[in-house]
XYZ file of C-alpha atoms in Angstrom:
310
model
C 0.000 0.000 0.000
C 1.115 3.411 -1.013
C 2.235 5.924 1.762
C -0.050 8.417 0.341
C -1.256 11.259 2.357
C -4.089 14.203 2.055
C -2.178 17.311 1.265
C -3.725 20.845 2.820
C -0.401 22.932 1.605
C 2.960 22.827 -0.101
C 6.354 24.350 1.492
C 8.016 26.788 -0.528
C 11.569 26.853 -1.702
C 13.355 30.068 -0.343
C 15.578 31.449 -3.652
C 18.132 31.949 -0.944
C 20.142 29.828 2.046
C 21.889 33.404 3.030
C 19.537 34.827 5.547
C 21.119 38.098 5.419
C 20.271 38.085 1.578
C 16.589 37.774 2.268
C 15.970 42.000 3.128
C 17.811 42.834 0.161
C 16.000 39.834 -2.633
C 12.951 41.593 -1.145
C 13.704 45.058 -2.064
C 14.535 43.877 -5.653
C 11.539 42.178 -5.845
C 9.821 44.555 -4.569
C 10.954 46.975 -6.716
C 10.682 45.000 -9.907
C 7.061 44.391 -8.783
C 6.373 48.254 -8.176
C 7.930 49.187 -11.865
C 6.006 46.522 -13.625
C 2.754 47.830 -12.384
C 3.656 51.372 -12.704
C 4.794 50.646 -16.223
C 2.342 48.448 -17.600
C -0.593 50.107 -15.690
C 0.664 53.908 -17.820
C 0.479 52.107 -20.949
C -2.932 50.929 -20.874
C -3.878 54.441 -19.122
C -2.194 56.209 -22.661
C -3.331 53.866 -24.380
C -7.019 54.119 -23.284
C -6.874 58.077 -23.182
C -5.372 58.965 -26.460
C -7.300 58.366 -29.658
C -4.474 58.390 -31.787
C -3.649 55.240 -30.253
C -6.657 53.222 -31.394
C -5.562 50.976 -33.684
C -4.928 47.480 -33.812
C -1.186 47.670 -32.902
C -1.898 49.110 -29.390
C -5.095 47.285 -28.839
C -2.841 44.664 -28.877
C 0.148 46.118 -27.033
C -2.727 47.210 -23.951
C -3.602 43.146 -24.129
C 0.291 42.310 -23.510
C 0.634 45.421 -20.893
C -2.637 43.964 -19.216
C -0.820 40.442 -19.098
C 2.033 41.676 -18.141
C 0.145 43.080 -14.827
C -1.489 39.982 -14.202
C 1.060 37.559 -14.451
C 3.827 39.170 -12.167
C 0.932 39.417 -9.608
C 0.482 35.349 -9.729
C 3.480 35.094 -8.412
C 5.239 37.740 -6.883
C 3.023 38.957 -4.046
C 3.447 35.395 -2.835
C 7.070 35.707 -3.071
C 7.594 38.938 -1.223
C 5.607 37.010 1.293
C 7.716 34.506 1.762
C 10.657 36.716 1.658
C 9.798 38.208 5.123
C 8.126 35.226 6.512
C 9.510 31.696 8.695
C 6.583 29.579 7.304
C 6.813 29.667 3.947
C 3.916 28.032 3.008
C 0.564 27.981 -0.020
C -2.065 25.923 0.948
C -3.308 22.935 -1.913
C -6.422 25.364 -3.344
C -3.846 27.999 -3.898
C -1.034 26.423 -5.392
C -3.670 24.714 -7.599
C -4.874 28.576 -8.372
C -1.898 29.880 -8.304
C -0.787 26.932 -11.167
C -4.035 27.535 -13.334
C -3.655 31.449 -13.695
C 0.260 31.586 -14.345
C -0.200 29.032 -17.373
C -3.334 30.507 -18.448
C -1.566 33.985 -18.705
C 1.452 32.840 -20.086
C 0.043 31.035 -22.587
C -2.141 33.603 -23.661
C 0.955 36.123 -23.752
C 2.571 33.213 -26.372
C 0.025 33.552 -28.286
C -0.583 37.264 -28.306
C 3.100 38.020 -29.512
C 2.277 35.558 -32.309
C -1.203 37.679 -33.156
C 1.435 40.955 -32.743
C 3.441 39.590 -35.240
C 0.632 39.187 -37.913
C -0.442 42.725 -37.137
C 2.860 43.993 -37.945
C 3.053 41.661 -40.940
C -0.292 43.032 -42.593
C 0.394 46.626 -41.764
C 4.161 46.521 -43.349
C 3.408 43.953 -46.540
C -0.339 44.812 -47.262
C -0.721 47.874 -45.661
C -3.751 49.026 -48.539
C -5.711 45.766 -46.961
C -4.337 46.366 -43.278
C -8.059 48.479 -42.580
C -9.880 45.374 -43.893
C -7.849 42.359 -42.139
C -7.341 43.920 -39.231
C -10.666 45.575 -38.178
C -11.634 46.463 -34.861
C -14.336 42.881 -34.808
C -11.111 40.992 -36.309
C -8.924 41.904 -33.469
C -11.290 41.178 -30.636
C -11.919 38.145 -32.106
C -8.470 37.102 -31.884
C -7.884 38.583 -28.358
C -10.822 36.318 -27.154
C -9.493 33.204 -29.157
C -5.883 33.766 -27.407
C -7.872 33.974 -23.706
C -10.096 31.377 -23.964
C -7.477 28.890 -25.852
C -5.123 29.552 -22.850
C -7.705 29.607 -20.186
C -8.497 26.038 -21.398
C -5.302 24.624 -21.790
C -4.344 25.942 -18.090
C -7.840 24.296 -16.577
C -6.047 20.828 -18.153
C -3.228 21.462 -15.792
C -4.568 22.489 -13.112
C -7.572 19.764 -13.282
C -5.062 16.576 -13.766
C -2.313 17.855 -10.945
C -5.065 18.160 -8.490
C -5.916 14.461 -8.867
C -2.568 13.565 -8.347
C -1.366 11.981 -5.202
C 1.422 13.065 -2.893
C 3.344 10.506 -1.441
C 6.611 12.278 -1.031
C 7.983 14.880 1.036
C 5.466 18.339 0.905
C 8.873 20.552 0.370
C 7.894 22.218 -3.040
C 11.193 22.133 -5.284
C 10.572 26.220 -6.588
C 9.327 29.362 -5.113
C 5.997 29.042 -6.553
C 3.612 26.285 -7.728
C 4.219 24.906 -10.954
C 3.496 21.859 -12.796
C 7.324 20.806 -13.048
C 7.909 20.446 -9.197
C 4.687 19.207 -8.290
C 5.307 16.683 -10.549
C 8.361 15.580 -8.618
C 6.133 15.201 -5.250
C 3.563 12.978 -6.834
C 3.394 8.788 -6.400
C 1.614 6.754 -8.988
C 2.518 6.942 -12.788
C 2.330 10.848 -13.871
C 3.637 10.055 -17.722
C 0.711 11.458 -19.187
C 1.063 14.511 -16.914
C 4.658 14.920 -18.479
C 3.637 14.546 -21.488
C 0.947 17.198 -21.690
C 3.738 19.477 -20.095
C 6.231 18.844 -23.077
C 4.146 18.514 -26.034
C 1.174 20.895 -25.659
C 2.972 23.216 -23.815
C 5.817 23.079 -26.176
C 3.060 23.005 -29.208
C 1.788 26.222 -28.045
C 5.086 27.998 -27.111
C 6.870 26.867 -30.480
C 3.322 27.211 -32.434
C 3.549 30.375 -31.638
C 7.697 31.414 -31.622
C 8.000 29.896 -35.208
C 5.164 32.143 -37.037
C 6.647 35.170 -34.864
C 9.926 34.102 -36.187
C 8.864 34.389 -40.002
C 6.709 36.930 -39.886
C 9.600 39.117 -38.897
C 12.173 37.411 -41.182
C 9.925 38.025 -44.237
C 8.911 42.126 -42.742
C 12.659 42.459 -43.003
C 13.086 40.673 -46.847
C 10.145 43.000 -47.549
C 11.500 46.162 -46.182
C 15.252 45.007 -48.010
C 14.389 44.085 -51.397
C 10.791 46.077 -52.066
C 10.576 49.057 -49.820
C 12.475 52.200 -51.366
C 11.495 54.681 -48.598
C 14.473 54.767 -45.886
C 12.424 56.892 -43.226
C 9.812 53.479 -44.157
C 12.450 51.329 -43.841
C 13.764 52.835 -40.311
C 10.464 53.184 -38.843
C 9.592 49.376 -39.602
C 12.486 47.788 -38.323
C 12.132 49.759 -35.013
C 8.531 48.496 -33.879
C 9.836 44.952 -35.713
C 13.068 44.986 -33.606
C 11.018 45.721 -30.178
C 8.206 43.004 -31.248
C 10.859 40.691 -31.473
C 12.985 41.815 -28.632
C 9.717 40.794 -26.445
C 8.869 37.720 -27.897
C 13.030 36.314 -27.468
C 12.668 37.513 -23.882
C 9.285 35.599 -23.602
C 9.978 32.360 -25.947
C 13.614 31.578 -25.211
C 12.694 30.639 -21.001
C 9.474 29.083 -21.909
C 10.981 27.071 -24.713
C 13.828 26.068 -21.944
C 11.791 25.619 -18.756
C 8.375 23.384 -20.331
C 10.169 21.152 -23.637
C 12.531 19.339 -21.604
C 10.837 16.497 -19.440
C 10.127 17.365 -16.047
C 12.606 14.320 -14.523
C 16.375 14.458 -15.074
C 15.981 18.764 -15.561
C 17.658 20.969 -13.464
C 14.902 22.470 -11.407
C 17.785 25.071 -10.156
C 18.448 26.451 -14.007
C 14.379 26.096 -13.909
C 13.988 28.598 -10.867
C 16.797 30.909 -11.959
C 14.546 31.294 -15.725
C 11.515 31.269 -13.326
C 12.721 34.655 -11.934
C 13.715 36.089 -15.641
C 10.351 35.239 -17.102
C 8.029 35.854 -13.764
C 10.152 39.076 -12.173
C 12.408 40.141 -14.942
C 10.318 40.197 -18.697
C 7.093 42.458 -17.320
C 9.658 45.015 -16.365
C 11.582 45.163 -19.387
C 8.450 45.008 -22.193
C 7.180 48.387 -20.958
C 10.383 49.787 -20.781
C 11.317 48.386 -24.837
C 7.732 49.885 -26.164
C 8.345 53.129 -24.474
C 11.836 53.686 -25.088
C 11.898 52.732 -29.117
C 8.463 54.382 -30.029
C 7.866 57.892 -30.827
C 3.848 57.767 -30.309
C 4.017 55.814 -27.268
C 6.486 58.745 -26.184
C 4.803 61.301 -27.485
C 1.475 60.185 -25.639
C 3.074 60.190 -22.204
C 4.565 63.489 -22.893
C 1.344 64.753 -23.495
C -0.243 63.212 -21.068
C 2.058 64.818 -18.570
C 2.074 68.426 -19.982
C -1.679 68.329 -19.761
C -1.420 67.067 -16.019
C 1.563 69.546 -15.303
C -0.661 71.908 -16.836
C -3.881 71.279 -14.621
């Protein structure tokens, strides 16, 4: 008979042995967590107050910003949390929760980039059509197909670990719940469960990365070998370069962390990526948008010298 057990929580892996390390990791991540919400939360605000930014590009940048808000809160209030705290503990419900929304965001921000990707391709390489394809309907219709494709695929998860069973020690192998280390505390035969973690997560990450990935290789063959405007030419490859600055930052730890199979990985590269991808990414996309766009820029300035004004 199995030494299985009924679990009520999970322990959580500190991301540091040093005690005296712990103030300062929470400052950073505190920090981090502070300029990711201030960031992301300005873009949607410009976005949503100026009309010149009402097309499908920054529909679909406000989508990613919205994300972006979202899925640094899964994880990181928990983590400043723990950061200050002896028990460092999520009880099974949350972890479950906790599991469910950070796939069902991330997924959905795989996807997104991809959708961001087609946008640019349209506008760039059938720009007289770009009105027609992309039209306002079109885009929410692919917004809703990204949430509701993810939202499903992260119910899977989050449906077949909570049946598992927990035979082994309760000491979660990450600093928040994923399907990876959960998998390494379960008895019984969790094959399938792997499985669905390499192939449909991988599916969806590199169904997504590889259309990205042309769309932007054949923008630039375009702009090279047909477009004869420079100004054009420079304008493209700037919004093209921070697209695909994004999606590398987003792809290339997803792509790492979920292919491999969840025994015989390194769940200590895992949690370092963990941090890039959870802490690190929804701080830097504002930044990139903001920094290499002249509307985006221009909005915030005068959004400012109308509040400076007041």
């Amino acid at each position: 008979m199995r030494n299985e057990t009924i679990v009520n929580e999970f322990l959580l892996l500190d991301l540091t042995n040093i005690q005296e390390l712990q103030g300062i990791l929470f400052v950073i991540f505190l920090t981090l967590y502070l300029i990711s919400l201030a960031g992301n939360g300005a873009i949607v605000m410009i976005i949503i107050s100026e009309p010149r930014l009402h097309t499908p590009m920054y529909f679909f940048l406000g989508n990613l910003s919205c994300l972006d808000i979202c899925y640094s809160t899964v994880t990181m209030p928990k983590v400043l949390e723990n950061l200050l705290s002896t028990h460092k503990a999520i009880s099974f419900p949350g972890c479950i929760t906790q599991l469910h929304f950070f796939h069902f965001l991330g997924s959905t921000e795989a996807i997104l980039l991809a959708i961001m990707a087609f946008d640019r391709f349209v506008a760039i390489c059938n720009p007289l059509r770009y009105l027609v394809l992309m039209k306002h309907q079109v885009c929410l219709q692919l917004a809703t197909v990204a949430w509701v494709i993810s939202f499903f695929y992260a119910l899977m998860h989050s449906i077949m670990t909570s049946q598992l069973n927990f035979c082994q020690s309760h000491q979660l192998n990450h600093f928040f719940c994923d399907v990876k280390p959960l998998l390494e505390l379960a008895c019984g035969n969790t094959v399938l469960n792997q499985w669905l973690l390499s192939v449909i997560t991988g599916s969806i990450s590199m169904g997504a990365f590889f259309p990205t990935l042309l769309s932007y290789f054949y923008i630039i063959g375009f702009l090279l070998f047909k477009s004869h405007s420079w100004n054009m030419l420079q304008k493209a490859l700037s919004t093209c370069a921070s697209h695909f600055m994004v999606a590398c930052l987003f792809y290339g730890p997803v792509g790492f962390t979920y292919i491999r199979p969840a025994f015989g990985s390194s769940m200590a590269q895992d949690r370092i990526v963990a941090i890039m991808y959870s802490a690190v990414t929804p701080v830097l996309n504002p930044l990139i948008y903001t920094l290499r766009n002249k509307e985006v820029k221009f909005a915030f300035k005068k959004a400012f010298g109308r509040k400076h004004l007041f």
